[in-house]
Amino acid sequence: MGNAQLDKFIQDAKELCQPSRVHICDGSQEEYEALCKQMVASGTLTELNPKKRPNSFLARSTKEDVARIEGCTYICSEKQIDAGPTNNWCDPAEMRAKLLSLFKGSMRGRTMYVIPYSMGPLGSKIAHIGVEITDSPYVVVSMRIMTRMGKEVLDVLNNERFVPGLHSVGAPLQPGEKDVPWPCHPKEKYIVHFPEKREIWSFGSGYGGNALLGKKCFALRIASVMAREQGWMAEHMLILGITNPQGEKKYIAAAFPSACGKTNLAMLTPTLPGWKVETVGDDICWMKFGPDGRLYAINPEAGFFGVAPGTSMQSNPNALLTLKENSLFTNVGLTDDKDVWWEGLTSQPPSHLIDWLGQDWTPNSNEKAAHPNARFTAPAAQCPVIDRAWQDPRGVPISAIIFGGRRSSVVPLIYESFDWNHGVFVGASTSSETTAAASGEMGKLRHDPFAMLPFCGYNMGDYFAHWLKIGGMTTPDKLPKIYYVNWFRKGKNGEWLWPGFGENSRVLAWIFARTSNRAKGQKTPIGIIPAEGELNLEGMNLPPENLKELFSIDLKSWREEAEGLRKYFEIFGDRLPEKIKAELKGLEERLNA
Ligand code: OXD
Ligand code: MN
């Protein structure tokens, strides 16, 4: 094989986990089909109606294995302070001992799959390679959609270092024991990162971000550590291309916490005539400086792992069209003609289906047909609005960065930061009402700096400092402008003030104008908002009182917001950069002026 690190990784995993077989994945179509067939036979997958959704399958997990589990996710840095106050930490030696005992014999009776994969286009200077070892064929087929994987990666790996990830569902089989459709460990779950060693160990869960180690574990947690060391950025951001009616094009990256509409924004169909939005990525963005001093971004992934409920031909037609074939669905409903259904897909639910738990379901059922965090996994190349440059190894130049979250009050529809440092403060101040993407209470407001709270592989205070440092690595005119948006503000009667979806193109158009010096904007204590008439609302029928409320900046609420931030930032102690403290002070002063 020619890579000593890989040989050792495989050998050590084999000795530890004691699988029955080892399979090195070549990434071929034949391999994919054979694994799907095997999983249909074992009951893990149900083949969907090939006339309706060719080459597509449904998986149902167990009730307990439905989302990322942040409480079981660890950053095991040598020193606790380097994991910071927002991550779970455990002494690395202690954790390693624990993991060694859990993984011992954990693959007995199963096949151990070795998945070499590239995050990003093969050969791109922005891309990096990982190898996941897993005992889950569901993970293998998912990784084939979500990454570039198989032989072609081994061909470019040579003696380069890669990020190893060892994953086991933690359900060894006794000789003759029949497997269950969704093997996982009933109790013990660990998603562990050793940042100094750049290693990932994941035990007990077969679901999404816990098990597809290229995604959150590598492309965000470990990559954020690498990015800090090497002077680049690994971010929880979508990337979109936007073209104005004159044919000028720009690229924008946007960070929102999980299940806040990143996929919808990335694939948006503009309601503004003549505008076009194209998709580079919907979840993760790696940015490095190009020779011209600008930040260039790639989407390290090759597929979309999106939240299904709420996705419809109205909310996101491009996502639905992406899913028309070659897709995997997890925890959605199965209709009587063997297609998929989830809440929000159609206004009229089917009169009968099998729900995500495998039970009969009718519209009268008390339960949901699909789990709120049910997912689709689909190849990005199938997206009708995939950007021409989405696989460009050079990446795409970023003109603007957007932060946002779900805030039913206080935060206006959009504001721009005064400069980069203020923008870093704005990113650090991101907070959002929680969703079903992670287990835990829903709808609770939590601070989620840069939408990276569950994904930063080191001390979040140092991460703020890294962002500030990036701002000093080029000239201010080369840096993206920074924005904060809130599509989710509600009026007094609890109704949404802004329709969102395609209408968000109006907000993007203002960003486009600002980054081209074609809009003046209006200064407020919190940042720059569109000056009167700058937000194009033509043909929209937005009630004037909604517009007023969308941009109202209530000083009292903002003083409370600043107070809440001051309190929150205390958790970072002396790792909170002075410049962030200065920005907070500046905000307070402007609010009290
Ligand atoms: C995701 C998440 O799956 O953020 O993208 O949870
Ligand atoms: Mn995400």
Coordinates of C-alpha atoms and ligand atoms in Angstrom, one line a residue:
M1 CA 0.0 0.0 0.0
G2 CA 3.0 2.2 0.5
N3 CA 1.8 4.3 3.5
A4 CA 3.2 3.2 6.8
Q5 CA 0.7 5.2 8.8
L6 CA -2.1 3.5 7.0
D7 CA -0.7 0.0 7.3
K8 CA -0.2 0.5 11.0
F9 CA -3.7 2.0 11.4
I10 CA -5.3 -1.0 9.8
Q11 CA -3.2 -3.5 11.7
D12 CA -3.8 -1.9 15.1
A13 CA -7.6 -1.6 14.4
K14 CA -7.7 -5.3 13.3
E15 CA -5.9 -6.5 16.4
L16 CA -8.0 -4.4 18.7
C17 CA -11.5 -4.8 17.2
Q18 CA -11.0 -8.4 16.0
P19 CA -13.4 -8.2 13.0
S20 CA -14.1 -11.4 11.0
R21 CA -13.1 -9.7 7.7
V22 CA -11.3 -6.6 6.5
H23 CA -12.5 -4.8 3.4
I24 CA -10.5 -1.9 1.8
C25 CA -13.1 0.2 0.0
D26 CA -12.4 1.0 -3.6
G27 CA -15.3 3.4 -3.9
S28 CA -16.7 1.7 -7.0
Q29 CA -20.3 1.6 -8.1
E30 CA -20.2 -2.2 -7.8
E31 CA -19.0 -2.1 -4.2
Y32 CA -21.7 0.5 -3.4
E33 CA -24.4 -1.7 -5.0
A34 CA -23.2 -4.9 -3.3
L35 CA -23.3 -3.2 0.1
C36 CA -26.8 -1.8 -0.5
K37 CA -27.9 -5.3 -1.5
Q38 CA -26.4 -6.8 1.6
M39 CA -28.1 -4.2 3.8
V40 CA -31.5 -4.8 2.1
A41 CA -31.0 -8.5 2.9
S42 CA -30.1 -7.8 6.5
G43 CA -33.0 -5.4 7.0
T44 CA -30.9 -2.2 7.5
L45 CA -32.2 -0.7 4.2
T46 CA -35.5 -0.9 2.4
E47 CA -35.2 -0.3 -1.3
L48 CA -37.5 2.4 -2.5
N49 CA -39.7 2.1 -5.6
P50 CA -37.2 2.2 -8.5
K51 CA -39.8 3.8 -10.7
K52 CA -40.3 6.7 -8.3
R53 CA -36.8 7.0 -6.8
P54 CA -34.2 4.9 -8.6
N55 CA -31.3 3.4 -6.7
S56 CA -32.5 4.9 -3.4
F57 CA -33.0 3.4 0.1
L58 CA -34.5 4.0 3.5
A59 CA -32.8 3.3 6.8
R60 CA -34.5 3.3 10.2
S61 CA -32.3 3.8 13.2
T62 CA -33.3 2.8 16.8
K63 CA -35.2 5.3 18.9
E64 CA -32.1 6.2 20.8
D65 CA -29.7 6.8 17.9
V66 CA -31.3 9.7 16.1
A67 CA -29.0 12.8 16.4
R68 CA -25.6 14.1 17.3
I69 CA -25.0 13.6 21.0
E70 CA -23.1 16.6 22.2
G71 CA -23.0 15.3 25.8
C72 CA -20.9 12.3 24.6
T73 CA -18.6 14.3 22.4
Y74 CA -15.1 15.0 23.8
I75 CA -12.1 17.1 22.9
C76 CA -9.3 15.3 24.7
S77 CA -6.4 17.8 24.5
E78 CA -3.4 17.3 26.6
K79 CA -4.4 20.2 28.8
Q80 CA -8.1 20.9 29.8
I81 CA -7.7 24.6 29.2
D82 CA -7.0 23.9 25.5
A83 CA -10.4 22.2 25.0
G84 CA -11.9 25.3 26.6
P85 CA -15.1 25.8 28.6
T86 CA -17.5 24.9 25.7
N87 CA -16.2 21.4 25.1
N88 CA -16.4 18.2 27.2
W89 CA -12.9 17.2 28.2
C90 CA -11.3 14.1 29.6
D91 CA -7.7 13.3 30.3
P92 CA -6.4 11.8 27.0
A93 CA -4.7 8.8 28.7
E94 CA -7.8 8.0 30.7
M95 CA -10.0 8.3 27.7
R96 CA -7.6 6.2 25.6
A97 CA -7.7 3.5 28.2
K98 CA -11.5 3.6 28.2
L99 CA -11.7 3.5 24.4
L100 CA -9.3 0.6 24.2
S101 CA -11.5 -1.4 26.5
L102 CA -14.6 -0.5 24.6
F103 CA -13.2 -1.2 21.1
K104 CA -11.6 -4.5 22.3
G105 CA -13.4 -7.1 20.2
S106 CA -16.1 -4.6 19.3
M107 CA -16.2 -5.7 15.6
R108 CA -16.4 -9.5 16.3
G109 CA -18.5 -11.2 13.7
R110 CA -18.5 -8.1 11.5
T111 CA -16.6 -6.8 8.6
M112 CA -14.1 -4.0 9.2
Y113 CA -14.3 -1.5 6.3
V114 CA -11.4 0.8 5.5
I115 CA -12.5 4.0 3.9
P116 CA -9.8 6.3 2.4
Y117 CA -11.5 9.7 1.6
S118 CA -10.6 13.2 0.6
M119 CA -12.3 16.2 2.1
G120 CA -12.3 18.4 -0.9
P121 CA -11.5 17.9 -4.6
L122 CA -8.6 15.5 -5.0
G123 CA -5.3 17.3 -5.4
S124 CA -6.7 20.7 -4.2
K125 CA -4.3 22.6 -1.9
I126 CA -7.2 23.3 0.3
A127 CA -8.3 19.6 0.6
H128 CA -7.1 17.1 3.2
I129 CA -7.3 13.3 3.4
G130 CA -8.8 11.1 6.1
V131 CA -9.2 7.4 6.6
E132 CA -12.2 6.0 8.5
I133 CA -12.3 2.5 9.7
T134 CA -15.8 1.3 10.5
D135 CA -17.9 -1.8 11.1
S136 CA -21.0 -0.2 9.6
P137 CA -21.8 -0.7 5.9
Y138 CA -24.4 2.1 6.3
V139 CA -21.4 4.4 7.1
V140 CA -19.5 3.2 4.0
V141 CA -22.4 3.9 1.6
S142 CA -23.0 7.3 3.3
M143 CA -19.3 8.2 3.1
R144 CA -19.4 7.3 -0.6
I145 CA -22.1 10.0 -1.1
M146 CA -20.6 12.5 1.3
T147 CA -16.9 12.4 0.3
R148 CA -14.6 11.4 -2.5
M149 CA -13.6 8.0 -1.4
G150 CA -11.8 4.8 -2.4
K151 CA -9.0 3.8 -4.6
E152 CA -8.4 7.2 -6.2
V153 CA -7.7 8.6 -2.7
L154 CA -5.2 5.9 -2.0
D155 CA -3.5 6.8 -5.3
V156 CA -2.8 10.3 -4.2
L157 CA -2.1 9.5 -0.5
N158 CA 1.4 8.3 -1.0
N159 CA 3.3 8.9 2.2
E160 CA 1.3 11.9 3.3
R161 CA -0.2 12.2 6.7
F162 CA -4.0 11.6 7.0
V163 CA -6.5 12.0 9.8
P164 CA -7.4 8.5 11.1
G165 CA -10.9 7.9 12.5
L166 CA -11.9 4.6 14.1
H167 CA -15.6 3.9 14.3
S168 CA -17.5 1.0 15.7
V169 CA -21.2 0.7 16.3
G170 CA -20.2 -1.3 19.4
A171 CA -22.4 -4.3 18.8
P172 CA -20.2 -7.4 18.3
L173 CA -21.9 -10.6 17.1
Q174 CA -21.6 -13.9 18.8
P175 CA -21.1 -16.9 16.4
G176 CA -24.4 -17.6 14.8
E177 CA -26.1 -14.5 16.3
K178 CA -28.6 -12.8 14.0
D179 CA -27.8 -9.1 13.4
V180 CA -30.4 -6.3 14.1
P181 CA -31.3 -3.8 11.4
W182 CA -29.6 -0.9 13.2
P183 CA -26.8 -2.1 15.4
C184 CA -25.5 0.4 18.0
H185 CA -24.6 0.3 21.6
P186 CA -27.6 0.8 23.9
K187 CA -25.8 2.9 26.5
E188 CA -22.2 3.7 25.8
K189 CA -21.5 6.3 23.2
Y190 CA -18.3 8.2 22.8
I191 CA -17.3 10.6 20.0
V192 CA -13.7 11.5 20.9
H193 CA -11.1 13.8 19.3
F194 CA -7.5 13.9 20.2
P195 CA -6.5 17.2 18.7
E196 CA -2.7 17.1 19.2
K197 CA -2.6 13.6 17.6
R198 CA -5.3 14.5 15.1
E199 CA -7.2 11.3 15.8
I200 CA -10.9 10.5 16.0
W201 CA -12.5 7.6 17.9
S202 CA -16.2 7.1 17.7
F203 CA -18.0 4.3 19.6
G204 CA -21.6 3.2 20.0
S205 CA -23.6 5.3 17.5
G206 CA -24.3 4.7 13.8
Y207 CA -26.0 8.0 13.2
G208 CA -24.9 11.0 11.0
G209 CA -22.3 13.3 12.5
N210 CA -21.5 10.7 15.2
A211 CA -20.5 8.1 12.6
L212 CA -19.7 9.8 9.3
L213 CA -16.3 10.9 10.6
G214 CA -15.4 13.1 7.7
K215 CA -18.1 15.6 8.5
K216 CA -18.2 17.2 11.9
C217 CA -15.4 15.2 13.5
F218 CA -12.7 15.8 10.8
A219 CA -13.9 18.7 8.6
L220 CA -14.8 20.8 11.7
R221 CA -13.3 19.7 15.0
I222 CA -9.9 18.3 13.8
A223 CA -9.7 20.7 10.8
S224 CA -10.3 23.7 13.0
V225 CA -7.2 22.7 15.0
M226 CA -5.2 22.2 11.8
A227 CA -6.5 25.5 10.4
R228 CA -5.4 27.4 13.5
E229 CA -1.9 25.8 13.3
Q230 CA -1.6 26.5 9.5
G231 CA -3.3 29.8 9.1
W232 CA -6.6 28.9 7.4
M233 CA -10.2 28.5 8.4
A234 CA -12.5 25.5 8.9
E235 CA -16.1 26.7 9.3
H236 CA -19.7 25.5 9.8
M237 CA -20.8 27.5 6.7
L238 CA -22.6 27.0 3.4
I239 CA -21.1 28.5 0.3
L240 CA -23.2 30.0 -2.5
G241 CA -22.6 31.8 -5.7
I242 CA -24.9 34.8 -6.5
T243 CA -25.2 36.4 -9.9
N244 CA -27.0 39.8 -10.4
P245 CA -29.1 40.6 -13.5
Q246 CA -26.1 42.2 -15.1
G247 CA -24.2 38.9 -14.9
E248 CA -21.7 39.8 -12.2
K249 CA -21.0 37.0 -9.8
K250 CA -19.9 36.8 -6.1
Y251 CA -19.5 34.1 -3.6
I252 CA -20.9 34.2 0.0
A253 CA -20.3 31.9 2.9
A254 CA -22.9 31.7 5.8
A255 CA -22.8 30.2 9.2
F256 CA -25.9 29.1 11.0
P257 CA -26.4 26.6 13.8
S258 CA -27.7 23.1 12.8
A259 CA -31.1 23.0 11.2
C260 CA -31.5 26.7 10.8
G261 CA -31.9 26.6 7.0
K262 CA -28.3 26.5 5.6
T263 CA -29.4 24.0 2.9
N264 CA -32.4 26.2 2.0
L265 CA -30.2 29.3 1.7
A266 CA -27.5 27.5 -0.3
M267 CA -30.1 26.3 -2.9
L268 CA -32.3 29.4 -2.8
T269 CA -34.5 30.2 -5.7
P270 CA -34.5 34.1 -5.8
T271 CA -37.8 35.8 -6.0
L272 CA -36.0 38.9 -7.2
P273 CA -36.2 38.9 -11.0
G274 CA -33.0 38.2 -12.9
W275 CA -30.9 37.0 -9.9
K276 CA -29.4 33.6 -9.7
V277 CA -28.1 31.6 -6.7
E278 CA -25.9 28.5 -7.2
T279 CA -24.7 26.1 -4.6
V280 CA -21.1 25.2 -3.7
G281 CA -21.8 23.6 -0.3
D282 CA -24.5 23.5 2.3
D283 CA -22.7 22.8 5.6
I284 CA -18.9 23.1 5.8
C285 CA -16.4 25.6 4.3
W286 CA -12.7 25.5 4.3
M287 CA -11.0 28.7 3.4
K288 CA -7.3 29.5 2.6
F289 CA -5.7 32.6 1.4
G290 CA -5.1 32.7 -2.4
P291 CA -2.1 34.3 -4.0
D292 CA -4.1 37.6 -4.4
G293 CA -4.6 37.8 -0.6
R294 CA -8.3 36.9 -0.8
L295 CA -9.9 34.0 1.0
Y296 CA -10.8 31.1 -1.3
A297 CA -13.3 28.5 -0.2
I298 CA -14.0 24.9 -1.0
N299 CA -16.8 22.6 0.1
P300 CA -14.9 19.7 1.6
E301 CA -17.9 17.4 1.1
A302 CA -19.4 15.8 -2.0
G303 CA -22.9 15.3 -0.8
F304 CA -25.7 16.8 1.3
F305 CA -26.8 15.4 4.6
G306 CA -29.8 17.5 5.1
V307 CA -32.8 17.7 7.5
A308 CA -35.7 16.2 5.6
P309 CA -38.8 17.5 7.5
G310 CA -39.9 20.8 6.1
T311 CA -38.2 20.3 2.8
S312 CA -40.7 20.6 0.0
M313 CA -41.1 21.8 -3.6
Q314 CA -42.2 25.1 -2.0
S315 CA -39.4 25.5 0.6
N316 CA -36.5 24.1 -1.4
P317 CA -37.3 22.6 -4.8
N318 CA -33.6 22.3 -5.7
A319 CA -33.1 20.0 -2.7
L320 CA -36.0 17.8 -3.6
L321 CA -34.8 17.6 -7.2
T322 CA -31.4 16.6 -5.9
L323 CA -33.0 13.7 -4.1
K324 CA -34.7 12.2 -7.1
E325 CA -32.3 9.2 -7.3
N326 CA -29.2 7.7 -5.8
S327 CA -30.2 8.9 -2.3
L328 CA -30.3 7.5 1.2
F329 CA -33.1 8.5 3.6
T330 CA -32.9 7.9 7.3
N331 CA -35.9 8.0 9.7
V332 CA -38.5 9.3 7.3
G333 CA -41.9 7.7 6.5
L334 CA -42.4 5.0 3.9
T335 CA -45.5 5.4 1.7
D336 CA -47.6 2.4 0.5
D337 CA -46.0 2.8 -3.0
K338 CA -42.6 2.6 -1.4
D339 CA -41.6 6.2 -1.6
V340 CA -40.6 8.6 1.2
W341 CA -42.7 11.1 3.1
W342 CA -42.0 13.6 5.9
E343 CA -43.9 16.4 7.6
G344 CA -44.0 19.3 5.2
L345 CA -43.2 17.4 2.0
T346 CA -46.8 17.8 0.8
S347 CA -49.7 19.8 2.3
Q348 CA -51.9 16.6 2.2
P349 CA -50.3 13.8 4.0
P350 CA -50.7 10.3 2.6
S351 CA -53.7 8.4 4.1
H352 CA -51.4 5.7 5.3
L353 CA -47.7 5.0 5.6
I354 CA -45.1 3.3 7.8
D355 CA -43.5 5.7 10.2
W356 CA -39.8 6.1 11.1
L357 CA -40.3 3.5 13.9
G358 CA -41.7 1.0 11.5
Q359 CA -45.3 1.4 12.7
D360 CA -48.5 2.0 10.8
W361 CA -49.2 5.7 10.6
T362 CA -52.2 7.7 9.4
P363 CA -52.8 11.5 9.6
N364 CA -54.7 10.8 12.8
S365 CA -51.6 9.4 14.5
N366 CA -50.3 11.3 17.5
E367 CA -46.7 10.7 16.4
K368 CA -44.8 12.3 13.6
A369 CA -44.3 10.1 10.5
A370 CA -40.6 11.2 10.3
H371 CA -38.3 12.0 13.1
P372 CA -37.7 15.8 13.3
N373 CA -34.0 15.1 12.6
A374 CA -34.7 12.6 9.8
R375 CA -32.1 13.1 7.0
F376 CA -31.5 12.7 3.3
T377 CA -28.0 11.9 2.0
A378 CA -27.6 12.8 -1.7
P379 CA -24.8 13.5 -4.1
A380 CA -24.1 17.2 -4.5
A381 CA -23.5 16.7 -8.2
Q382 CA -27.2 16.0 -8.6
C383 CA -28.3 19.4 -7.4
P384 CA -29.8 21.3 -10.3
V385 CA -28.2 24.5 -9.2
I386 CA -24.8 23.2 -8.3
D387 CA -22.2 25.8 -9.1
R388 CA -19.9 25.4 -12.0
A389 CA -16.9 25.9 -9.7
W390 CA -18.0 23.6 -6.9
Q391 CA -15.1 21.2 -7.6
D392 CA -12.6 23.8 -8.6
P393 CA -9.4 22.9 -6.7
R394 CA -8.6 26.6 -6.3
G395 CA -11.8 27.2 -4.4
V396 CA -14.0 30.3 -4.9
P397 CA -13.2 33.8 -3.7
I398 CA -15.4 34.9 -0.8
S399 CA -16.8 38.4 -0.8
A400 CA -19.1 38.2 2.3
I401 CA -19.6 36.1 5.4
I402 CA -23.0 35.9 7.1
F403 CA -23.8 34.7 10.6
G404 CA -27.3 34.0 11.8
G405 CA -29.5 32.0 14.1
R406 CA -33.1 31.6 15.1
R407 CA -34.1 34.6 17.1
S408 CA -37.7 35.3 17.6
S409 CA -37.0 38.8 19.0
V410 CA -34.4 41.5 19.4
V411 CA -32.2 40.8 16.3
P412 CA -33.0 42.7 13.0
L413 CA -33.3 41.1 9.6
I414 CA -29.8 42.1 8.7
Y415 CA -26.9 44.2 9.8
E416 CA -23.3 44.6 8.6
S417 CA -20.3 44.8 10.9
F418 CA -18.3 48.1 11.0
D419 CA -15.1 46.2 10.1
W420 CA -13.4 42.7 10.5
N421 CA -12.8 42.9 14.2
H422 CA -16.3 44.0 14.9
G423 CA -17.4 41.2 12.5
V424 CA -15.5 38.7 14.6
F425 CA -17.3 40.0 17.7
V426 CA -20.6 39.7 15.8
G427 CA -19.8 36.0 14.9
A428 CA -18.8 35.4 18.6
S429 CA -22.1 36.8 19.7
T430 CA -24.2 34.3 17.6
S431 CA -27.0 32.7 19.6
S432 CA -29.9 30.6 18.5
E433 CA -32.9 28.7 19.7
T434 CA -32.0 25.0 19.7
T435 CA -33.3 22.5 17.2
A436 CA -33.7 18.7 16.8
A437 CA -30.2 18.3 15.1
A438 CA -28.7 17.5 18.5
S439 CA -30.4 15.6 21.3
G440 CA -31.7 17.8 24.1
E441 CA -34.3 20.4 24.7
M442 CA -35.7 22.3 21.7
G443 CA -36.3 26.0 21.3
K444 CA -34.0 27.0 24.1
L445 CA -31.8 30.1 23.4
R446 CA -28.2 29.2 23.6
H447 CA -25.0 31.0 22.7
D448 CA -23.5 29.4 19.7
P449 CA -20.4 31.4 18.7
F450 CA -19.8 31.3 14.9
A451 CA -22.4 28.4 14.8
M452 CA -19.3 26.4 16.0
L453 CA -20.3 25.6 19.6
P454 CA -20.5 21.8 19.0
F455 CA -17.8 21.8 16.4
C456 CA -14.8 23.8 17.6
G457 CA -11.9 21.4 18.3
Y458 CA -10.1 23.7 20.7
N459 CA -10.6 26.6 23.2
M460 CA -13.3 28.8 21.8
G461 CA -11.5 31.9 23.2
D462 CA -8.4 30.9 21.1
Y463 CA -10.7 30.4 18.1
F464 CA -11.9 34.0 18.5
A465 CA -8.2 35.0 18.5
H466 CA -7.6 33.0 15.4
W467 CA -10.3 34.8 13.6
L468 CA -8.8 38.1 14.6
K469 CA -5.4 37.0 13.5
I470 CA -6.8 36.0 10.0
G471 CA -8.0 39.6 9.7
G472 CA -4.4 40.7 10.1
M473 CA -3.0 38.3 7.5
T474 CA -4.2 40.4 4.5
T475 CA -5.2 43.9 3.7
P476 CA -8.7 45.0 4.9
D477 CA -10.0 45.5 1.3
K478 CA -9.3 41.8 0.5
L479 CA -11.3 40.6 3.5
P480 CA -14.9 39.5 3.2
K481 CA -17.5 41.9 4.7
I482 CA -19.3 40.4 7.7
Y483 CA -23.1 40.3 8.2
Y484 CA -25.6 39.0 10.7
V485 CA -29.1 38.0 9.6
N486 CA -32.2 36.8 11.3
W487 CA -35.0 35.3 9.2
F488 CA -36.9 34.2 12.3
R489 CA -38.1 37.3 14.0
K490 CA -41.7 37.2 15.2
G491 CA -44.3 39.9 15.7
K492 CA -46.4 40.5 18.7
N493 CA -48.9 37.8 17.8
G494 CA -46.2 35.2 17.3
E495 CA -46.3 35.3 13.5
W496 CA -43.1 35.4 11.3
L497 CA -42.4 39.0 10.2
W498 CA -40.4 37.9 7.2
P499 CA -41.4 35.1 4.8
G500 CA -37.8 33.8 4.3
F501 CA -36.8 31.2 1.7
G502 CA -36.6 32.8 -1.8
E503 CA -37.4 36.2 -0.4
N504 CA -34.0 36.1 1.4
S505 CA -32.6 36.9 -2.0
R506 CA -33.5 40.5 -1.3
V507 CA -31.2 40.5 1.7
L508 CA -28.4 38.8 -0.4
A509 CA -28.9 41.5 -3.1
W510 CA -28.2 44.2 -0.5
I511 CA -25.1 42.4 0.6
F512 CA -24.1 42.2 -3.1
A513 CA -24.6 46.0 -3.4
R514 CA -22.6 46.7 -0.2
T515 CA -19.7 44.5 -1.3
S516 CA -19.7 46.5 -4.6
N517 CA -19.9 49.9 -2.9
R518 CA -23.3 50.5 -4.4
A519 CA -25.3 50.9 -1.2
K520 CA -24.7 53.5 1.5
G521 CA -26.3 51.7 4.4
Q522 CA -27.3 53.4 7.6
K523 CA -25.3 53.3 10.8
T524 CA -27.0 52.1 14.1
P525 CA -25.4 51.3 17.4
I526 CA -25.2 47.6 16.5
G527 CA -24.0 47.9 12.9
I528 CA -25.0 49.0 9.5
I529 CA -28.5 48.3 8.2
P530 CA -30.0 49.1 4.8
A531 CA -30.8 52.8 4.3
E532 CA -34.4 53.5 3.5
G533 CA -35.3 52.1 0.1
E534 CA -32.0 50.0 -0.3
L535 CA -33.7 46.7 0.5
N536 CA -35.6 45.9 -2.7
L537 CA -39.1 44.9 -1.6
E538 CA -40.7 45.3 -5.0
G539 CA -43.6 42.8 -5.7
M540 CA -43.5 41.4 -2.2
N541 CA -46.4 43.0 -0.3
L542 CA -44.6 43.2 3.0
P543 CA -46.8 45.1 5.4
P544 CA -44.9 48.4 6.3
E545 CA -45.3 47.6 10.0
N546 CA -43.5 44.3 9.5
L547 CA -40.6 46.2 7.8
K548 CA -40.5 48.6 10.7
E549 CA -40.4 45.8 13.2
L550 CA -37.9 43.7 11.3
F551 CA -35.4 46.6 11.6
S552 CA -36.4 47.9 15.0
I553 CA -33.4 48.1 17.3
D554 CA -34.7 48.3 20.8
L555 CA -32.0 49.8 22.9
K556 CA -33.2 48.2 26.2
S557 CA -33.3 44.7 24.7
W558 CA -29.9 45.3 23.2
R559 CA -28.4 46.5 26.5
E560 CA -29.7 43.2 27.9
E561 CA -28.2 41.3 25.0
A562 CA -24.9 43.0 25.7
E563 CA -25.1 42.2 29.4
G564 CA -25.9 38.6 28.5
L565 CA -22.8 38.5 26.3
R566 CA -20.6 40.0 28.9
K567 CA -21.7 37.3 31.3
Y568 CA -21.2 34.6 28.7
F569 CA -17.8 35.8 27.7
E570 CA -16.6 35.4 31.3
I571 CA -16.5 31.7 30.8
F572 CA -13.5 32.2 28.5
G573 CA -11.4 33.9 31.3
D574 CA -8.0 35.1 30.1
R575 CA -8.5 33.3 26.7
L576 CA -11.0 36.0 25.7
P577 CA -9.0 38.3 23.4
E578 CA -8.7 41.9 24.4
K579 CA -10.1 43.0 21.1
I580 CA -13.3 41.1 21.7
K581 CA -13.6 42.8 25.1
A582 CA -13.0 46.2 23.4
E583 CA -15.7 45.4 20.8
L584 CA -18.2 44.6 23.6
K585 CA -17.3 47.8 25.4
G586 CA -17.8 49.7 22.1
L587 CA -21.2 48.2 21.6
E588 CA -22.2 49.1 25.2
E589 CA -21.0 52.6 24.7
R590 CA -22.9 53.1 21.5
L591 CA -26.0 51.7 23.1
N592 CA -25.7 54.1 26.0
A593 CA -24.7 57.1 24.0
Ligands
OXD1 C1 -25.5 18.8 10.5 C2 -25.5 19.4 11.8 O1 -25.8 17.6 10.4 O2 -25.1 20.6 11.9 O3 -25.1 19.5 9.6 O4 -26.0 18.9 12.8
MN2 MN -24.2 21.3 10.2

